[in-house]
PDB file of N, CA and C in Angstrom:
ATOM      1  N   UNK A 281      29.615 125.453 130.280  1.00 90.00           N
ATOM      2  CA  UNK A 281      30.248 124.173 130.055  1.00 90.00           C
ATOM      3  C   UNK A 281      30.034 123.263 131.268  1.00 90.00           C
ATOM      4  N   UNK A 282      30.157 123.847 132.447  1.00 91.00           N
ATOM      5  CA  UNK A 282      29.961 123.067 133.670  1.00 91.00           C
ATOM      6  C   UNK A 282      28.533 122.552 133.777  1.00 91.00           C
ATOM      7  N   UNK A 283      27.572 123.378 133.406  1.00 94.00           N
ATOM      8  CA  UNK A 283      26.169 122.967 133.446  1.00 94.00           C
ATOM      9  C   UNK A 283      25.918 121.847 132.443  1.00 94.00           C
ATOM     10  N   UNK A 284      26.512 121.941 131.268  1.00 95.00           N
ATOM     11  CA  UNK A 284      26.321 120.902 130.257  1.00 95.00           C
ATOM     12  C   UNK A 284      26.901 119.561 130.701  1.00 95.00           C
ATOM     13  N   UNK A 285      28.069 119.577 131.309  1.00 92.00           N
ATOM     14  CA  UNK A 285      28.676 118.332 131.815  1.00 92.00           C
ATOM     15  C   UNK A 285      27.803 117.741 132.918  1.00 92.00           C
ATOM     16  N   UNK A 286      27.330 118.594 133.815  1.00 93.00           N
ATOM     17  CA  UNK A 286      26.473 118.110 134.899  1.00 93.00           C
ATOM     18  C   UNK A 286      25.169 117.539 134.353  1.00 93.00           C
ATOM     19  N   UNK A 287      24.584 118.197 133.362  1.00 94.00           N
ATOM     20  CA  UNK A 287      23.355 117.669 132.764  1.00 94.00           C
ATOM     21  C   UNK A 287      23.598 116.346 132.048  1.00 94.00           C
ATOM     22  N   UNK A 288      24.756 116.181 131.426  1.00 92.00           N
ATOM     23  CA  UNK A 288      25.099 114.902 130.798  1.00 92.00           C
ATOM     24  C   UNK A 288      25.200 113.794 131.855  1.00 92.00           C
ATOM     25  N   UNK A 289      25.855 114.112 132.983  1.00 90.00           N
ATOM     26  CA  UNK A 289      25.972 113.129 134.066  1.00 90.00           C
ATOM     27  C   UNK A 289      24.599 112.767 134.623  1.00 90.00           C
ATOM     28  N   UNK A 290      23.734 113.738 134.789  1.00 92.00           N
ATOM     29  CA  UNK A 290      22.412 113.476 135.353  1.00 92.00           C
ATOM     30  C   UNK A 290      21.552 112.685 134.371  1.00 92.00           C
ATOM     31  N   UNK A 291      21.627 113.046 133.106  1.00 92.00           N
ATOM     32  CA  UNK A 291      20.814 112.341 132.111  1.00 92.00           C
ATOM     33  C   UNK A 291      21.234 110.877 131.952  1.00 92.00           C
ATOM     34  N   UNK A 292      22.534 110.606 132.011  1.00 90.00           N
ATOM     35  CA  UNK A 292      23.062 109.241 131.867  1.00 90.00           C
ATOM     36  C   UNK A 292      23.427 108.641 133.213  1.00 90.00           C
ATOM     37  N   UNK A 293      22.676 108.978 134.214  1.00 86.00           N
ATOM     38  CA  UNK A 293      22.969 108.551 135.584  1.00 86.00           C
ATOM     39  C   UNK A 293      22.968 107.028 135.725  1.00 86.00           C
ATOM     40  N   UNK A 294      21.995 106.357 135.163  1.00 86.00           N
ATOM     41  CA  UNK A 294      21.907 104.901 135.343  1.00 86.00           C
ATOM     42  C   UNK A 294      23.029 104.164 134.621  1.00 86.00           C
ATOM     43  N   UNK A 295      23.313 104.559 133.390  1.00 87.00           N
ATOM     44  CA  UNK A 295      24.360 103.847 132.651  1.00 87.00           C
ATOM     45  C   UNK A 295      25.751 104.148 133.203  1.00 87.00           C
ATOM     46  N   UNK A 296      26.009 105.387 133.606  1.00 85.00           N
ATOM     47  CA  UNK A 296      27.318 105.722 134.172  1.00 85.00           C
ATOM     48  C   UNK A 296      27.477 105.162 135.585  1.00 85.00           C
ATOM     49  N   UNK A 297      26.377 105.022 136.298  1.00 80.00           N
ATOM     50  CA  UNK A 297      26.444 104.480 137.655  1.00 80.00           C
ATOM     51  C   UNK A 297      26.819 103.011 137.686  1.00 80.00           C
ATOM     52  N   UNK A 298      26.502 102.264 136.626  1.00 85.00           N
ATOM     53  CA  UNK A 298      26.844 100.839 136.571  1.00 85.00           C
ATOM     54  C   UNK A 298      28.288 100.591 136.146  1.00 85.00           C
ATOM     55  N   UNK A 299      28.882 101.559 135.457  1.00 86.00           N
ATOM     56  CA  UNK A 299      30.240 101.369 134.939  1.00 86.00           C
ATOM     57  C   UNK A 299      31.282 101.631 136.013  1.00 86.00           C
ATOM     58  N   UNK A 300      32.453 101.044 135.806  1.00 88.00           N
ATOM     59  CA  UNK A 300      33.599 101.312 136.675  1.00 88.00           C
ATOM     60  C   UNK A 300      34.335 102.509 136.073  1.00 88.00           C
ATOM     61  N   UNK A 301      34.274 103.648 136.730  1.00 83.00           N
ATOM     62  CA  UNK A 301      34.899 104.882 136.250  1.00 83.00           C
ATOM     63  C   UNK A 301      36.241 105.081 136.938  1.00 83.00           C
ATOM     64  N   UNK A 302      37.140 105.824 136.267  1.00 89.00           N
ATOM     65  CA  UNK A 302      38.408 106.110 136.943  1.00 89.00           C
ATOM     66  C   UNK A 302      38.166 107.068 138.107  1.00 89.00           C
ATOM     67  N   UNK A 303      39.167 107.265 138.916  1.00 88.00           N
ATOM     68  CA  UNK A 303      38.990 107.992 140.172  1.00 88.00           C
ATOM     69  C   UNK A 303      38.537 109.440 139.958  1.00 88.00           C
ATOM     70  N   UNK A 304      39.113 110.114 138.992  1.00 88.00           N
ATOM     71  CA  UNK A 304      38.777 111.514 138.775  1.00 88.00           C
ATOM     72  C   UNK A 304      37.369 111.666 138.187  1.00 88.00           C
ATOM     73  N   UNK A 305      37.016 110.837 137.241  1.00 87.00           N
ATOM     74  CA  UNK A 305      35.680 110.893 136.651  1.00 87.00           C
ATOM     75  C   UNK A 305      34.620 110.456 137.660  1.00 87.00           C
ATOM     76  N   UNK A 306      34.955 109.500 138.508  1.00 86.00           N
ATOM     77  CA  UNK A 306      34.008 109.056 139.531  1.00 86.00           C
ATOM     78  C   UNK A 306      33.723 110.180 140.530  1.00 86.00           C
ATOM     79  N   UNK A 307      34.747 110.963 140.854  1.00 87.00           N
ATOM     80  CA  UNK A 307      34.551 112.078 141.776  1.00 87.00           C
ATOM     81  C   UNK A 307      33.625 113.127 141.141  1.00 87.00           C
ATOM     82  N   UNK A 308      33.827 113.434 139.859  1.00 86.00           N
ATOM     83  CA  UNK A 308      32.968 114.399 139.179  1.00 86.00           C
ATOM     84  C   UNK A 308      31.546 113.852 139.042  1.00 86.00           C
ATOM     85  N   UNK A 309      31.418 112.554 138.752  1.00 85.00           N
ATOM     86  CA  UNK A 309      30.094 111.948 138.616  1.00 85.00           C
ATOM     87  C   UNK A 309      29.352 111.942 139.945  1.00 85.00           C
ATOM     88  N   UNK A 310      30.077 111.694 141.022  1.00 88.00           N
ATOM     89  CA  UNK A 310      29.441 111.663 142.346  1.00 88.00           C
ATOM     90  C   UNK A 310      28.926 113.036 142.771  1.00 88.00           C
ATOM     91  N   UNK A 311      29.539 114.074 142.257  1.00 89.00           N
ATOM     92  CA  UNK A 311      29.127 115.431 142.640  1.00 89.00           C
ATOM     93  C   UNK A 311      28.375 116.129 141.501  1.00 89.00           C
ATOM     94  N   UNK A 312      27.611 115.385 140.715  1.00 90.00           N
ATOM     95  CA  UNK A 312      26.932 115.943 139.547  1.00 90.00           C
ATOM     96  C   UNK A 312      25.909 117.006 139.907  1.00 90.00           C
ATOM     97  N   UNK A 313      25.205 116.856 141.010  1.00 94.00           N
ATOM     98  CA  UNK A 313      24.211 117.860 141.398  1.00 94.00           C
ATOM     99  C   UNK A 313      24.883 119.119 141.944  1.00 94.00           C
ATOM    100  N   UNK A 314      26.011 118.954 142.602  1.00 95.00           N
ATOM    101  CA  UNK A 314      26.769 120.110 143.069  1.00 95.00           C
ATOM    102  C   UNK A 314      27.304 120.890 141.869  1.00 95.00           C
ATOM    103  N   UNK A 315      27.809 120.164 140.864  1.00 94.00           N
ATOM    104  CA  UNK A 315      28.301 120.815 139.654  1.00 94.00           C
ATOM    105  C   UNK A 315      27.188 121.579 138.942  1.00 94.00           C
ATOM    106  N   UNK A 316      26.001 121.020 138.900  1.00 95.00           N
ATOM    107  CA  UNK A 316      24.865 121.696 138.285  1.00 95.00           C
ATOM    108  C   UNK A 316      24.531 122.983 139.033  1.00 95.00           C
ATOM    109  N   UNK A 317      24.499 122.913 140.349  1.00 95.00           N
ATOM    110  CA  UNK A 317      24.221 124.107 141.146  1.00 95.00           C
ATOM    111  C   UNK A 317      25.297 125.166 140.997  1.00 95.00           C
ATOM    112  N   UNK A 318      26.564 124.746 140.987  1.00 95.00           N
ATOM    113  CA  UNK A 318      27.662 125.694 140.827  1.00 95.00           C
ATOM    114  C   UNK A 318      27.621 126.372 139.461  1.00 95.00           C
ATOM    115  N   UNK A 319      27.360 125.615 138.419  1.00 95.00           N
ATOM    116  CA  UNK A 319      27.297 126.185 137.080  1.00 95.00           C
ATOM    117  C   UNK A 319      26.138 127.145 136.910  1.00 95.00           C
ATOM    118  N   UNK A 320      24.999 126.776 137.473  1.00 96.00           N
ATOM    119  CA  UNK A 320      23.823 127.642 137.385  1.00 96.00           C
ATOM    120  C   UNK A 320      24.051 128.947 138.144  1.00 96.00           C
ATOM    121  N   UNK A 321      24.602 128.864 139.328  1.00 96.00           N
ATOM    122  CA  UNK A 321      24.864 130.071 140.104  1.00 96.00           C
ATOM    123  C   UNK A 321      25.935 130.924 139.446  1.00 96.00           C
ATOM    124  N   UNK A 322      26.931 130.311 138.823  1.00 95.00           N
ATOM    125  CA  UNK A 322      27.972 131.084 138.139  1.00 95.00           C
ATOM    126  C   UNK A 322      27.388 131.892 136.987  1.00 95.00           C
ATOM    127  N   UNK A 323      26.451 131.301 136.250  1.00 93.00           N
ATOM    128  CA  UNK A 323      25.800 132.055 135.171  1.00 93.00           C
ATOM    129  C   UNK A 323      24.961 133.198 135.730  1.00 93.00           C
ATOM    130  N   UNK A 324      24.236 132.944 136.807  1.00 91.00           N
ATOM    131  CA  UNK A 324      23.424 133.982 137.439  1.00 91.00           C
ATOM    132  C   UNK A 324      24.306 135.122 137.956  1.00 91.00           C
ATOM    133  N   UNK A 325      25.392 134.785 138.651  1.00 91.00           N
ATOM    134  CA  UNK A 325      26.284 135.805 139.184  1.00 91.00           C
ATOM    135  C   UNK A 325      26.941 136.601 138.054  1.00 91.00           C
ATOM    136  N   UNK A 326      27.269 135.952 136.954  1.00 89.00           N
ATOM    137  CA  UNK A 326      27.839 136.653 135.812  1.00 89.00           C
ATOM    138  C   UNK A 326      26.864 137.636 135.196  1.00 89.00           C
ATOM    139  N   UNK A 327      25.610 137.249 135.088  1.00 84.00           N
ATOM    140  CA  UNK A 327      24.598 138.167 134.558  1.00 84.00           C
ATOM    141  C   UNK A 327      24.389 139.366 135.479  1.00 84.00           C
ATOM    142  N   UNK A 328      24.341 139.126 136.774  1.00 83.00           N
ATOM    143  CA  UNK A 328      24.175 140.222 137.730  1.00 83.00           C
ATOM    144  C   UNK A 328      25.380 141.154 137.682  1.00 83.00           C
ATOM    145  N   UNK A 329      26.593 140.586 137.613  1.00 85.00           N
ATOM    146  CA  UNK A 329      27.801 141.406 137.536  1.00 85.00           C
ATOM    147  C   UNK A 329      27.777 142.252 136.270  1.00 85.00           C
ATOM    148  N   UNK A 330      27.407 141.656 135.150  1.00 80.00           N
ATOM    149  CA  UNK A 330      27.352 142.397 133.888  1.00 80.00           C
ATOM    150  C   UNK A 330      26.312 143.497 133.943  1.00 80.00           C
ATOM    151  N   UNK A 331      25.178 143.246 134.543  1.00 76.00           N
ATOM    152  CA  UNK A 331      24.133 144.256 134.637  1.00 76.00           C
ATOM    153  C   UNK A 331      24.558 145.414 135.535  1.00 76.00           C
ATOM    154  N   UNK A 332      25.320 145.116 136.576  1.00 76.00           N
ATOM    155  CA  UNK A 332      25.689 146.145 137.544  1.00 76.00           C
ATOM    156  C   UNK A 332      26.906 146.944 137.108  1.00 76.00           C
ATOM    157  N   UNK A 333      27.970 146.262 136.685  1.00 78.00           N
ATOM    158  CA  UNK A 333      29.224 146.947 136.412  1.00 78.00           C
ATOM    159  C   UNK A 333      29.603 146.995 134.938  1.00 78.00           C
ATOM    160  N   UNK A 334      28.944 146.242 134.104  1.00 71.00           N
ATOM    161  CA  UNK A 334      29.300 146.187 132.696  1.00 71.00           C
ATOM    162  C   UNK A 334      28.268 146.858 131.821  1.00 71.00           C
ATOM    163  N   UNK A 335      28.087 146.322 130.649  1.00 71.00           N
ATOM    164  CA  UNK A 335      27.110 146.838 129.704  1.00 71.00           C
ATOM    165  C   UNK A 335      25.776 146.152 129.982  1.00 71.00           C
ATOM    166  N   UNK A 336      24.789 146.934 130.351  1.00 66.00           N
ATOM    167  CA  UNK A 336      23.487 146.364 130.688  1.00 66.00           C
ATOM    168  C   UNK A 336      22.824 145.786 129.441  1.00 66.00           C
ATOM    169  N   UNK A 337      22.202 144.631 129.577  1.00 69.00           N
ATOM    170  CA  UNK A 337      21.490 143.996 128.475  1.00 69.00           C
ATOM    171  C   UNK A 337      20.030 144.414 128.514  1.00 69.00           C
ATOM    172  N   UNK A 338      19.516 144.812 127.370  1.00 73.00           N
ATOM    173  CA  UNK A 338      18.109 145.205 127.292  1.00 73.00           C
ATOM    174  C   UNK A 338      17.298 143.977 126.894  1.00 73.00           C
ATOM    175  N   UNK A 339      17.057 143.086 127.847  1.00 73.00           N
ATOM    176  CA  UNK A 339      16.382 141.824 127.566  1.00 73.00           C
ATOM    177  C   UNK A 339      14.859 141.960 127.564  1.00 73.00           C
ATOM    178  N   UNK A 340      14.307 142.803 128.410  1.00 74.00           N
ATOM    179  CA  UNK A 340      12.861 142.860 128.601  1.00 74.00           C
ATOM    180  C   UNK A 340      12.267 144.228 128.313  1.00 74.00           C
ATOM    181  N   UNK A 341      12.971 145.077 127.602  1.00 75.00           N
ATOM    182  CA  UNK A 341      12.474 146.436 127.400  1.00 75.00           C
ATOM    183  C   UNK A 341      12.740 147.271 128.630  1.00 75.00           C
ATOM    184  N   UNK A 342      11.858 148.177 128.937  1.00 78.00           N
ATOM    185  CA  UNK A 342      12.027 149.034 130.106  1.00 78.00           C
ATOM    186  C   UNK A 342      10.743 149.061 130.927  1.00 78.00           C
ATOM    187  N   UNK A 343      10.858 149.513 132.143  1.00 79.00           N
ATOM    188  CA  UNK A 343       9.698 149.649 133.015  1.00 79.00           C
ATOM    189  C   UNK A 343       9.154 151.064 133.031  1.00 79.00           C
ATOM    190  N   UNK A 344       9.599 151.909 132.074  1.00 77.00           N
ATOM    191  CA  UNK A 344       9.186 153.306 132.024  1.00 77.00           C
ATOM    192  C   UNK A 344       8.689 153.658 130.635  1.00 77.00           C
ATOM    193  N   UNK A 345       7.727 154.558 130.570  1.00 80.00           N
ATOM    194  CA  UNK A 345       7.270 155.103 129.292  1.00 80.00           C
ATOM    195  C   UNK A 345       7.795 156.530 129.210  1.00 80.00           C
ATOM    196  N   UNK A 346       8.607 156.793 128.181  1.00 76.00           N
ATOM    197  CA  UNK A 346       9.227 158.108 128.038  1.00 76.00           C
ATOM    198  C   UNK A 346       8.457 158.949 127.041  1.00 76.00           C
ATOM    199  N   UNK A 347       8.271 160.215 127.390  1.00 78.00           N
ATOM    200  CA  UNK A 347       7.632 161.180 126.507  1.00 78.00           C
ATOM    201  C   UNK A 347       8.577 162.368 126.378  1.00 78.00           C
ATOM    202  N   UNK A 348       9.197 162.465 125.196  1.00 76.00           N
ATOM    203  CA  UNK A 348      10.167 163.520 124.942  1.00 76.00           C
ATOM    204  C   UNK A 348       9.591 164.536 123.968  1.00 76.00           C
ATOM    205  N   UNK A 349      10.038 165.779 124.048  1.00 74.00           N
ATOM    206  CA  UNK A 349       9.597 166.785 123.081  1.00 74.00           C
ATOM    207  C   UNK A 349      10.026 166.406 121.666  1.00 74.00           C
ATOM    208  N   UNK A 350       9.302 166.910 120.678  1.00 73.00           N
ATOM    209  CA  UNK A 350       9.549 166.529 119.282  1.00 73.00           C
ATOM    210  C   UNK A 350      10.914 166.996 118.793  1.00 73.00           C
ATOM    211  N   UNK A 351      11.349 168.179 119.185  1.00 72.00           N
ATOM    212  CA  UNK A 351      12.617 168.705 118.689  1.00 72.00           C
ATOM    213  C   UNK A 351      13.815 168.164 119.446  1.00 72.00           C
ATOM    214  N   UNK A 352      13.613 167.556 120.567  1.00 62.00           N
ATOM    215  CA  UNK A 352      14.704 166.960 121.330  1.00 62.00           C
ATOM    216  C   UNK A 352      15.494 167.958 122.156  1.00 62.00           C
ATOM    217  N   UNK A 353      14.986 169.167 122.334  1.00 67.00           N
ATOM    218  CA  UNK A 353      15.712 170.173 123.112  1.00 67.00           C
ATOM    219  C   UNK A 353      15.006 170.489 124.427  1.00 67.00           C
ATOM    220  N   UNK A 354      14.356 169.517 124.979  1.00 69.00           N
ATOM    221  CA  UNK A 354      13.643 169.723 126.237  1.00 69.00           C
ATOM    222  C   UNK A 354      13.909 168.566 127.186  1.00 69.00           C
ATOM    223  N   UNK A 355      13.169 168.582 128.248  1.00 74.00           N
ATOM    224  CA  UNK A 355      13.301 167.542 129.262  1.00 74.00           C
ATOM    225  C   UNK A 355      12.277 166.454 128.979  1.00 74.00           C
ATOM    226  N   UNK A 356      12.733 165.230 129.009  1.00 74.00           N
ATOM    227  CA  UNK A 356      11.831 164.094 128.796  1.00 74.00           C
ATOM    228  C   UNK A 356      11.113 163.769 130.103  1.00 74.00           C
ATOM    229  N   UNK A 357       9.858 163.406 129.992  1.00 76.00           N
ATOM    230  CA  UNK A 357       9.089 162.959 131.151  1.00 76.00           C
ATOM    231  C   UNK A 357       8.934 161.445 131.071  1.00 76.00           C
ATOM    232  N   UNK A 358       9.032 160.807 132.207  1.00 76.00           N
ATOM    233  CA  UNK A 358       8.919 159.344 132.249  1.00 76.00           C
ATOM    234  C   UNK A 358       7.885 158.951 133.293  1.00 76.00           C
ATOM    235  N   UNK A 359       7.013 158.037 132.915  1.00 81.00           N
ATOM    236  CA  UNK A 359       6.028 157.501 133.850  1.00 81.00           C
ATOM    237  C   UNK A 359       6.253 156.003 133.992  1.00 81.00           C
ATOM    238  N   UNK A 360       6.179 155.482 135.211  1.00 80.00           N
ATOM    239  CA  UNK A 360       6.451 154.053 135.404  1.00 80.00           C
ATOM    240  C   UNK A 360       5.338 153.174 134.843  1.00 80.00           C
ATOM    241  N   UNK A 361       5.731 152.096 134.191  1.00 84.00           N
ATOM    242  CA  UNK A 361       4.789 151.102 133.674  1.00 84.00           C
ATOM    243  C   UNK A 361       4.694 149.929 134.646  1.00 84.00           C
ATOM    244  N   UNK A 362       5.838 149.491 135.117  1.00 80.00           N
ATOM    245  CA  UNK A 362       5.913 148.370 136.045  1.00 80.00           C
ATOM    246  C   UNK A 362       7.369 148.082 136.364  1.00 80.00           C
ATOM    247  N   UNK A 363       7.643 147.126 137.225  1.00 79.00           N
ATOM    248  CA  UNK A 363       9.027 146.831 137.601  1.00 79.00           C
ATOM    249  C   UNK A 363       9.785 146.145 136.461  1.00 79.00           C
ATOM    250  N   UNK A 364      11.088 146.367 136.419  1.00 75.00           N
ATOM    251  CA  UNK A 364      11.951 145.687 135.455  1.00 75.00           C
ATOM    252  C   UNK A 364      12.204 144.275 135.979  1.00 75.00           C
ATOM    253  N   UNK A 365      12.158 143.275 135.112  1.00 74.00           N
ATOM    254  CA  UNK A 365      12.172 141.886 135.548  1.00 74.00           C
ATOM    255  C   UNK A 365      13.519 141.428 136.103  1.00 74.00           C
ATOM    256  N   UNK A 366      14.629 141.864 135.507  1.00 73.00           N
ATOM    257  CA  UNK A 366      15.926 141.331 135.917  1.00 73.00           C
ATOM    258  C   UNK A 366      16.999 142.389 135.763  1.00 73.00           C
ATOM    259  N   UNK A 367      17.807 142.575 136.770  1.00 70.00           N
ATOM    260  CA  UNK A 367      18.943 143.484 136.677  1.00 70.00           C
ATOM    261  C   UNK A 367      18.545 144.938 136.841  1.00 70.00           C
ATOM    262  N   UNK A 368      19.275 145.791 136.129  1.00 72.00           N
ATOM    263  CA  UNK A 368      19.075 147.229 136.216  1.00 72.00           C
ATOM    264  C   UNK A 368      18.336 147.687 134.972  1.00 72.00           C
ATOM    265  N   UNK A 369      17.339 148.525 135.151  1.00 73.00           N
ATOM    266  CA  UNK A 369      16.543 149.015 134.025  1.00 73.00           C
ATOM    267  C   UNK A 369      17.440 149.785 133.056  1.00 73.00           C
ATOM    268  N   UNK A 370      17.405 149.457 131.755  1.00 71.00           N
ATOM    269  CA  UNK A 370      18.306 150.113 130.803  1.00 71.00           C
ATOM    270  C   UNK A 370      18.022 151.594 130.589  1.00 71.00           C
ATOM    271  N   UNK A 371      16.885 152.092 131.020  1.00 70.00           N
ATOM    272  CA  UNK A 371      16.587 153.512 130.849  1.00 70.00           C
ATOM    273  C   UNK A 371      17.474 154.365 131.753  1.00 70.00           C
ATOM    274  N   UNK A 372      18.097 153.783 132.738  1.00 69.00           N
ATOM    275  CA  UNK A 372      18.963 154.549 133.629  1.00 69.00           C
ATOM    276  C   UNK A 372      20.178 155.103 132.903  1.00 69.00           C
ATOM    277  N   UNK A 373      20.580 154.484 131.791  1.00 65.00           N
ATOM    278  CA  UNK A 373      21.753 154.960 131.054  1.00 65.00           C
ATOM    279  C   UNK A 373      21.497 156.317 130.410  1.00 65.00           C
ATOM    280  N   UNK A 374      20.239 156.660 130.150  1.00 64.00           N
ATOM    281  CA  UNK A 374      19.930 157.947 129.537  1.00 64.00           C
ATOM    282  C   UNK A 374      19.566 159.021 130.563  1.00 64.00           C
ATOM    283  N   UNK A 375      19.594 158.683 131.820  1.00 63.00           N
ATOM    284  CA  UNK A 375      19.248 159.656 132.855  1.00 63.00           C
ATOM    285  C   UNK A 375      20.379 160.670 133.032  1.00 63.00           C
ATOM    286  N   UNK A 376      20.038 161.867 133.462  1.00 59.00           N
ATOM    287  CA  UNK A 376      21.046 162.902 133.656  1.00 59.00           C
ATOM    288  C   UNK A 376      21.990 162.545 134.797  1.00 59.00           C
ATOM    289  N   UNK A 377      21.469 161.958 135.840  1.00 55.00           N
ATOM    290  CA  UNK A 377      22.286 161.542 136.975  1.00 55.00           C
ATOM    291  C   UNK A 377      22.190 160.030 137.098  1.00 55.00           C
ATOM    292  N   UNK A 378      22.800 159.303 136.160  1.00 51.00           N
ATOM    293  CA  UNK A 378      22.628 157.862 136.173  1.00 51.00           C
ATOM    294  C   UNK A 378      23.527 157.154 137.159  1.00 51.00           C
ATOM    295  N   UNK A 379      24.579 157.790 137.631  1.00 52.00           N
ATOM    296  CA  UNK A 379      25.432 157.163 138.626  1.00 52.00           C
ATOM    297  C   UNK A 379      26.352 156.102 138.078  1.00 52.00           C
ATOM    298  N   UNK A 380      26.359 155.881 136.780  1.00 49.00           N
ATOM    299  CA  UNK A 380      27.215 154.823 136.240  1.00 49.00           C
ATOM    300  C   UNK A 380      28.593 155.339 135.866  1.00 49.00           C
ATOM    301  N   UNK A 381      28.760 156.653 135.725  1.00 47.00           N
ATOM    302  CA  UNK A 381      30.063 157.205 135.351  1.00 47.00           C
ATOM    303  C   UNK A 381      30.382 158.394 136.260  1.00 47.00           C
ATOM    304  N   UNK A 382      31.605 158.446 136.721  1.00 43.00           N
ATOM    305  CA  UNK A 382      32.030 159.595 137.508  1.00 43.00           C
ATOM    306  C   UNK A 382      32.352 160.743 136.563  1.00 43.00           C
ATOM    307  N   UNK A 383      31.892 161.938 136.899  1.00 41.00           N
ATOM    308  CA  UNK A 383      32.134 163.092 136.027  1.00 41.00           C
ATOM    309  C   UNK A 383      33.040 164.087 136.693  1.00 41.00           C
TER     310      UNK A 383
END
């Protein structure tokens, strides 16, 4: 919501800059770029927090190729494909020692 308000202020900068705004709206309009930065960072920090302490989002697949036995009663082997683009790789949730839950 903060990013949307800031983008509205930036997009209508010329028309809002000519008008006489009340004191509170003028203060928000004057700090439109700060509001944009704060909103953007808040979304980024929320995504990082969710990836670290919450339910990880599988946005980009995984950076590992898993090869498991057909019957499912063996140990899976994983070979790295490349780095995961953002956050924590979702394949860690299936690891034996994933570190996400105390046992």
